[in-house]
mmCIF file of C-alpha atoms in Angstrom:
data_model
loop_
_atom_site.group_PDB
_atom_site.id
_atom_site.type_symbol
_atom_site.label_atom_id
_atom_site.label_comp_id
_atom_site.label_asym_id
_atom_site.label_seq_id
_atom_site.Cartn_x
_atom_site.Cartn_y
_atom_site.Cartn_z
ATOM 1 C CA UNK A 1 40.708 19.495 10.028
ATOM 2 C CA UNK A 2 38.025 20.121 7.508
ATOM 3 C CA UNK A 3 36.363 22.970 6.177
ATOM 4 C CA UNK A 4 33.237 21.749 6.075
ATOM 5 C CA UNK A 5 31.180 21.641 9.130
ATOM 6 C CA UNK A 6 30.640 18.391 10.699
ATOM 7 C CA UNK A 7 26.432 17.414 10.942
ATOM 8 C CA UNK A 8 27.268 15.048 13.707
ATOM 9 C CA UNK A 9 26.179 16.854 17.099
ATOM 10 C CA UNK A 10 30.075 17.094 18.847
ATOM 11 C CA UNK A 11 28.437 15.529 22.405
ATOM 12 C CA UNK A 12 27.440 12.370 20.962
ATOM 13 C CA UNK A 13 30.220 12.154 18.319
ATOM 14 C CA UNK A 14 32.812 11.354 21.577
ATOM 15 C CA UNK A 15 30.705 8.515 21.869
ATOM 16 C CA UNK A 16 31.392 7.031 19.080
ATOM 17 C CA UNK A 17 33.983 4.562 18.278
ATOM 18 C CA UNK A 18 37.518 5.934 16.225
ATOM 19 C CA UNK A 19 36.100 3.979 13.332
ATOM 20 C CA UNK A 20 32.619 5.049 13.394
ATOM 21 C CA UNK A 21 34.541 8.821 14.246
ATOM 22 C CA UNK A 22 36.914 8.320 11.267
ATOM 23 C CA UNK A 23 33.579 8.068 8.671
ATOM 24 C CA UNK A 24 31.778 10.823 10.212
ATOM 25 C CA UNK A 25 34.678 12.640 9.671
ATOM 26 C CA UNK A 26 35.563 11.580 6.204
ATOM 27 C CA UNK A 27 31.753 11.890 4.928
ATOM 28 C CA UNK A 28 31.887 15.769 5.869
ATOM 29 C CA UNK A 29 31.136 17.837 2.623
ATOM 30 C CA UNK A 30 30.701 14.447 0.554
ATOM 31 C CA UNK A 31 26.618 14.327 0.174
ATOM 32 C CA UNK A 32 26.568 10.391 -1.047
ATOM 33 C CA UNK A 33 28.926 9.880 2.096
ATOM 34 C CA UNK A 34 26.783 11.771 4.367
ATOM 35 C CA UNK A 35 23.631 10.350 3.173
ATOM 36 C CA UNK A 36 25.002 6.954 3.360
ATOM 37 C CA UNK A 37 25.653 8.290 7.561
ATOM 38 C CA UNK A 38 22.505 9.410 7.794
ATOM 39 C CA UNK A 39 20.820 6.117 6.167
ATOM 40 C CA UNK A 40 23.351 3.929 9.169
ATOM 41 C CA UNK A 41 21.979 6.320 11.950
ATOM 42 C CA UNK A 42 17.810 5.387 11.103
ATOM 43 C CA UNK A 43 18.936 2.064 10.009
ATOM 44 C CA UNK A 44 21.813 1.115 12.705
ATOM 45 C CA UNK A 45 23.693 0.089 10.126
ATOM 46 C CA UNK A 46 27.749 -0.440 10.066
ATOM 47 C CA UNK A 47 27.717 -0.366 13.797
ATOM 48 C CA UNK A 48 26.159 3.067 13.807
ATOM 49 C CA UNK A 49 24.143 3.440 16.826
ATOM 50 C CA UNK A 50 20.132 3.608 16.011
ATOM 51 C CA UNK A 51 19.333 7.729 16.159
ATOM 52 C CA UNK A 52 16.994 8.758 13.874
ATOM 53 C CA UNK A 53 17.063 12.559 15.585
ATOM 54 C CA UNK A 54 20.717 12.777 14.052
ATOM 55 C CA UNK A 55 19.891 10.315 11.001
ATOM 56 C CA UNK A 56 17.214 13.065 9.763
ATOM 57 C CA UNK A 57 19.670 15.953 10.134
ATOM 58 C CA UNK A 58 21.671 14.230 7.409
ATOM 59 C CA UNK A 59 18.725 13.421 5.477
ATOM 60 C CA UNK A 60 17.548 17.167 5.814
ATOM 61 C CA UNK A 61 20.974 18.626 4.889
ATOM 62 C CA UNK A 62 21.488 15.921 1.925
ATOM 63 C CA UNK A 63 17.782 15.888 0.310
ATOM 64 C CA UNK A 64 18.697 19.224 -1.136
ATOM 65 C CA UNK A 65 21.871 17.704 -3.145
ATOM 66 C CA UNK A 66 21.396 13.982 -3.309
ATOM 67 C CA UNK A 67 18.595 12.724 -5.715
ATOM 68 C CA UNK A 68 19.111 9.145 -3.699
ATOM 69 C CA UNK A 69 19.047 10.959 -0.233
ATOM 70 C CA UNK A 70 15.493 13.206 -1.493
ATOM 71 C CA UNK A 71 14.137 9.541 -2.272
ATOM 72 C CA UNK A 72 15.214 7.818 0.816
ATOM 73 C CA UNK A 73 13.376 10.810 3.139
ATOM 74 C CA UNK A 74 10.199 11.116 0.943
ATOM 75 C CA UNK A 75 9.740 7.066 1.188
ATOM 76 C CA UNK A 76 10.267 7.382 5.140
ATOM 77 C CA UNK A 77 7.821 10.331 4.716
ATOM 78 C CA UNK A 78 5.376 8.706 2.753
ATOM 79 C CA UNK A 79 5.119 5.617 5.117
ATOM 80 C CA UNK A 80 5.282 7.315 7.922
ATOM 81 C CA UNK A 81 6.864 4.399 10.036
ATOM 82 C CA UNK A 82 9.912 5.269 11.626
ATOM 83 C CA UNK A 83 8.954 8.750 11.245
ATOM 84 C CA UNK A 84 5.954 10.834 11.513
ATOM 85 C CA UNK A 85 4.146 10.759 7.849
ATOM 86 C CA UNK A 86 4.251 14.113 6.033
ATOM 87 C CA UNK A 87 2.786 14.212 2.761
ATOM 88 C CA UNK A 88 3.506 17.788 2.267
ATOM 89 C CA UNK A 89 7.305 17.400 3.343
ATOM 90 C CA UNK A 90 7.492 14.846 0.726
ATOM 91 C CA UNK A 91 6.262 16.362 -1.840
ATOM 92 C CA UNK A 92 9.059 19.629 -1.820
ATOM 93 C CA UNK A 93 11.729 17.567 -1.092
ATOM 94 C CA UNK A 94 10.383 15.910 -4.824
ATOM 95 C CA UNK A 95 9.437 18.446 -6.690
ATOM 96 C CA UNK A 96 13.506 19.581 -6.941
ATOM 97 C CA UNK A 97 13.928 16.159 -8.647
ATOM 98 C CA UNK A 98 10.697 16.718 -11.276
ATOM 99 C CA UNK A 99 12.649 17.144 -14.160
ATOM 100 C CA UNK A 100 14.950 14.188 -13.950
ATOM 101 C CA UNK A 101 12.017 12.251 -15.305
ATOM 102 C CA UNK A 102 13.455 9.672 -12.731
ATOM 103 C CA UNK A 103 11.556 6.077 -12.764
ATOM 104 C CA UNK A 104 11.141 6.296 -8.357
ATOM 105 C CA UNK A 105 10.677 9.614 -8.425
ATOM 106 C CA UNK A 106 7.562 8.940 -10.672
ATOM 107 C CA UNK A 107 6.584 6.245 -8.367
ATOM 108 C CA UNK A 108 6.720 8.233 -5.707
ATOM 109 C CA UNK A 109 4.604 10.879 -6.876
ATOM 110 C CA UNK A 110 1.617 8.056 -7.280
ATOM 111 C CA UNK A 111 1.852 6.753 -4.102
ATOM 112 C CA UNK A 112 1.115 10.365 -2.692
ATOM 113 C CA UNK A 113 -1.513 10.417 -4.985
ATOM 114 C CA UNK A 114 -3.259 7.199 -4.120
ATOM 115 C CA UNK A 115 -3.064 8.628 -0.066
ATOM 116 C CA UNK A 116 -4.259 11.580 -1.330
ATOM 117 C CA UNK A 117 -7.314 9.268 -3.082
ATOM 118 C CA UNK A 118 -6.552 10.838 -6.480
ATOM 119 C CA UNK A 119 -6.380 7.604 -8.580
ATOM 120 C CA UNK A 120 -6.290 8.806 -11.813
ATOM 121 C CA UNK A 121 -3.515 10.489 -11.275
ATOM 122 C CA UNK A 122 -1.798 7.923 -9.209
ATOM 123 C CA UNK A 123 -2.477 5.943 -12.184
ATOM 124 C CA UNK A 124 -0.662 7.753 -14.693
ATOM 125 C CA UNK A 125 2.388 8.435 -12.171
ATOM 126 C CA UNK A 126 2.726 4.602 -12.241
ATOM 127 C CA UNK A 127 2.213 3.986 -16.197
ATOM 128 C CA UNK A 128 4.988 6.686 -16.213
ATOM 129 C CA UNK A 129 7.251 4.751 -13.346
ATOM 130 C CA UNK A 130 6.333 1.772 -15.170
ATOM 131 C CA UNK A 131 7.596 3.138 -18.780
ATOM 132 C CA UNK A 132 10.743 4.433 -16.968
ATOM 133 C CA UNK A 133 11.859 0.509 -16.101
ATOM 134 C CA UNK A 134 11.042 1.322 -12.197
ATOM 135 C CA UNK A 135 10.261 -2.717 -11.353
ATOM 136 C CA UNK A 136 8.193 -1.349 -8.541
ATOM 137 C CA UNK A 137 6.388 1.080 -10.312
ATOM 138 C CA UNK A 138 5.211 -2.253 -12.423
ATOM 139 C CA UNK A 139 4.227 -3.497 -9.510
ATOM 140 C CA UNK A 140 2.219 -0.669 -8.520
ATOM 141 C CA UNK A 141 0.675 -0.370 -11.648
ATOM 142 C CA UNK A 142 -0.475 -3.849 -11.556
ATOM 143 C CA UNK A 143 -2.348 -3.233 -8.150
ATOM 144 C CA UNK A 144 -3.952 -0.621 -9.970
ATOM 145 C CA UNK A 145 -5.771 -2.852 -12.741
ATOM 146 C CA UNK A 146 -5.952 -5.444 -10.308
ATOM 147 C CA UNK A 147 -8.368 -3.379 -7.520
ATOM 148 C CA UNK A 148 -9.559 -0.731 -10.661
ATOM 149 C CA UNK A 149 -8.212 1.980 -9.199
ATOM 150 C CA UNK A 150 -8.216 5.056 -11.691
ATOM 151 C CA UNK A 151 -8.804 2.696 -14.644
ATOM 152 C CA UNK A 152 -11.430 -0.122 -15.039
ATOM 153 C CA UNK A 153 -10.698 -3.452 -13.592
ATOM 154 C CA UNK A 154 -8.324 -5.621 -15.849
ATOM 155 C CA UNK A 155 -6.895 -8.934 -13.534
ATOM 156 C CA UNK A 156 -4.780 -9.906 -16.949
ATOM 157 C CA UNK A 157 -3.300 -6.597 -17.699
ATOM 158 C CA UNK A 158 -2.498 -6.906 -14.187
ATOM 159 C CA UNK A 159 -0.986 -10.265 -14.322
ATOM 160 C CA UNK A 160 0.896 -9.402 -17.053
ATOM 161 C CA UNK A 161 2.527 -6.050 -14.779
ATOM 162 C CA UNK A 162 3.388 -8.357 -11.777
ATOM 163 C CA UNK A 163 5.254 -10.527 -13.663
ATOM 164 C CA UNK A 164 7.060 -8.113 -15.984
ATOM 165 C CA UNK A 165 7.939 -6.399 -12.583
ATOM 166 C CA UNK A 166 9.303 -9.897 -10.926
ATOM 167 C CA UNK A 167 11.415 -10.521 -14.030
ATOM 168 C CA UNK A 168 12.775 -6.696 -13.146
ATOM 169 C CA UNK A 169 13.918 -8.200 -9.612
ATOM 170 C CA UNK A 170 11.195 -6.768 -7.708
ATOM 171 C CA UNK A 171 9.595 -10.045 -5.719
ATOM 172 C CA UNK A 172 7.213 -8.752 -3.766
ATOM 173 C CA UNK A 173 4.658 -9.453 -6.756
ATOM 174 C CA UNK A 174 5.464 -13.228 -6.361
ATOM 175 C CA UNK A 175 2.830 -11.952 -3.166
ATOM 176 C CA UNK A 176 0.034 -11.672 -6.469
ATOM 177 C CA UNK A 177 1.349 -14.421 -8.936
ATOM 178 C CA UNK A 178 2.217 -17.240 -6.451
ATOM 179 C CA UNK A 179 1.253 -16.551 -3.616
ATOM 180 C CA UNK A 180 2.206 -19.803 -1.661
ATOM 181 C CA UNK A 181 5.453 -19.764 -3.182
ATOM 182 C CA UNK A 182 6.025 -15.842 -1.835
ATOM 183 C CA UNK A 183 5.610 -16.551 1.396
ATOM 184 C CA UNK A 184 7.493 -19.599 1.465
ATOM 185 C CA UNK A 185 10.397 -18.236 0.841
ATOM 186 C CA UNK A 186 10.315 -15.576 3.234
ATOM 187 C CA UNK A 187 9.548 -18.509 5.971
ATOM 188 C CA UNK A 188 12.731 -20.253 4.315
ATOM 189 C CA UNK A 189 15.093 -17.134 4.522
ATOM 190 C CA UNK A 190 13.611 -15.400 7.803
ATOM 191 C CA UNK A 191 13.349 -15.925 11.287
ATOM 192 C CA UNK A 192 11.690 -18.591 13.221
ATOM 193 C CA UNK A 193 8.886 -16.329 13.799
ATOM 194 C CA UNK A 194 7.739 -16.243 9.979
ATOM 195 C CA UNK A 195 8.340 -19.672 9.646
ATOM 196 C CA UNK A 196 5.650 -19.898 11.974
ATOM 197 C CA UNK A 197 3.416 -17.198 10.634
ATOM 198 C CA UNK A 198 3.751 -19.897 7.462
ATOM 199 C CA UNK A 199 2.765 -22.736 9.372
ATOM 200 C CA UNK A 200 -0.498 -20.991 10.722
ATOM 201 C CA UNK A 201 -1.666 -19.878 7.380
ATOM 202 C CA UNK A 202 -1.197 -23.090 6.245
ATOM 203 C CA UNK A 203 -3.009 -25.079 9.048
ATOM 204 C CA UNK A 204 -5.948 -22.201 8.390
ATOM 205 C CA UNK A 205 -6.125 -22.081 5.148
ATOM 206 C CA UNK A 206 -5.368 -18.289 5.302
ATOM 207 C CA UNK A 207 -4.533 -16.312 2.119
ATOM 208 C CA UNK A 208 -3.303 -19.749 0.510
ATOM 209 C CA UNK A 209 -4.569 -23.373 0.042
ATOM 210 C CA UNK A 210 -4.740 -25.435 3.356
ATOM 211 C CA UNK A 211 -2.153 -28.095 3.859
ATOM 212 C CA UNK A 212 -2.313 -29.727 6.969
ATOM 213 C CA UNK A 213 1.141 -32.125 6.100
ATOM 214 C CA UNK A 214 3.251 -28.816 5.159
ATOM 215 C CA UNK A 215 2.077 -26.619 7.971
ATOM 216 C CA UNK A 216 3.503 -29.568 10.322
ATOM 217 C CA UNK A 217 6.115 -29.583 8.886
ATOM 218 C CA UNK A 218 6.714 -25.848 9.440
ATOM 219 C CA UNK A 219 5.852 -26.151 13.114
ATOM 220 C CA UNK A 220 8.138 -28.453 13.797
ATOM 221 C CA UNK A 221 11.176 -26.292 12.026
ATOM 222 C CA UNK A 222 10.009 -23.063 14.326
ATOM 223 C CA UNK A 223 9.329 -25.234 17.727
ATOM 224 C CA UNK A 224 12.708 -26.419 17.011
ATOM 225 C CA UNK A 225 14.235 -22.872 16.902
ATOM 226 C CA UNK A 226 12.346 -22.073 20.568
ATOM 227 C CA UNK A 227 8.590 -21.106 19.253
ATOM 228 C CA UNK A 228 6.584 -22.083 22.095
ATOM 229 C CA UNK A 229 3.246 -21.775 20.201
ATOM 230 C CA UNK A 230 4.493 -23.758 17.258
ATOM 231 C CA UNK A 231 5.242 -26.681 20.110
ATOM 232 C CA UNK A 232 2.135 -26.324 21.138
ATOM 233 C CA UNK A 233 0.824 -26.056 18.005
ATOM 234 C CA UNK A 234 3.141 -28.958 16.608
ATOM 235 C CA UNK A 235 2.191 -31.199 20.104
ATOM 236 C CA UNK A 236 -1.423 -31.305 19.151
ATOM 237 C CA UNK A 237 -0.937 -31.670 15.842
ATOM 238 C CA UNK A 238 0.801 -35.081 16.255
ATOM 239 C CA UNK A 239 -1.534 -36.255 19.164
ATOM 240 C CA UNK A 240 -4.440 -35.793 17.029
ATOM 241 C CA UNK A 241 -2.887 -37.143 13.605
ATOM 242 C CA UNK A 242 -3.408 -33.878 11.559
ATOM 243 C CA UNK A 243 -1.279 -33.660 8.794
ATOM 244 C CA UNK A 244 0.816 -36.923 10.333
ATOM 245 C CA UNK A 245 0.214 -40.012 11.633
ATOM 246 C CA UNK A 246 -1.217 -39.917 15.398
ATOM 247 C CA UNK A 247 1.653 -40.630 18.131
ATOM 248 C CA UNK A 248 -0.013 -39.815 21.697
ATOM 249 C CA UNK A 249 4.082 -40.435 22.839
ATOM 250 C CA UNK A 250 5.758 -37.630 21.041
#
């Protein structure tokens, strides 16, 4: 049916639903299409089973073509999380991109540099990012002043970089300009776990302010969603009138 031969290993493609079959299909010679497979396999996205083994052939066969599908791999290079970290792997799939003077291509290039300790360099990737509108490469840069890495220690040039990159949608730096705020609203839009992970760095006082009346108040939203240490947690709270007023009952 199509010319172009199909990445998708033929024994595990009968396992896939006609839908599922019907992209795979479709995406064959397209290398935003096939990336876009590849990114479903690692991510088990679309109702793509999880198979980063078959995800990576995509990403190897598209990282050639594909400035989008070069960045995707070098990040999951470069973090080495779901896959093994390769610094060197990372840096040819790049270096085909160079020229496109691309704002996450530059960014990428300085966080190789900062593993590879070279600050200075790293540095000057991320002015570059920065220049290029890369939100992230703002943010980066702003880390830099903020820890004087490759430059000399400058916490307002810094504060001025997280919150140019914040206004360019990137809000991880809310992490560096409000820091209580940041992790509030992941606690408000995640799981009942980080609403707990909220509620203990409130009771501790850990990386924000203590505030004995909010962190209850936390507890008692992830105890209500089945935490069992934020009942505990919440239990003792209210026996011993921290953050409430005592009620032995409850």
């Amino acid at each position: 049916k199509h010319k172009n031969k199909m990445i998708y290993p033929s024994h595990e493609f009968k396992d896939l639903d006609l839908l599922r079959q019907m992209m795979v299909e479709e995406s064959c010679g397209d290398p935003d299409k096939e990336f876009k497979i590849g990114v479903n396999l690692i991510e088990g996205k679309e109702n793509f089973p999880q198979n980063t083994e078959i995800g990576l052939l995509y990403l190897e066969h598209t990282s050639k073509k594909s400035i989008k599908a070069a960045i995707y791999y070098s990040r999951l290079l470069i973090k080495g999380d779901k896959i093994i970290r390769d610094i060197e792997k990372a840096k040819k799939l790049l270096k085909k991109f160079y020229k496109e003077k691309n704002g996450t291509i530059l960014l990428l290039r300085g966080k190789i540099k900062k593993i590879e300790n070279k600050h200075v360099k790293a540095f000057e990737y991320f002015n570059k990012s920065s220049k290029a509108g890369c939100a992230e490469g703002m943010y980066e840069y702003a880390k830099m002043f903020l820890k004087g890495l490759g430059c000399e220690k400058n916490e307002s040039e810094a504060k001025r970089y997280f919150e140019m990159s914040k206004s360019n949608g990137f809000t991880k730096s809310l992490k560096y300009i409000d820091a209580k705020q940041y992790y509030k609203e992941i606690a408000n839009n995640g799981s009942p776990t980080e609403m707990f992970n909220y509620a203990v760095m409130l009771d501790k006082g850990e990386r924000i302010s203590e505030d004995k009346k909010e962190a209850i108040e936390y507890y008692k939203k992830a105890a209500d969603l089945g935490i069992v240490d934020a009942m505990l947690r919440y239990a003792s709270m209210v026996y011993n009138g921290e953050g409430i007023v005592q009620n032995k009952q409850e």
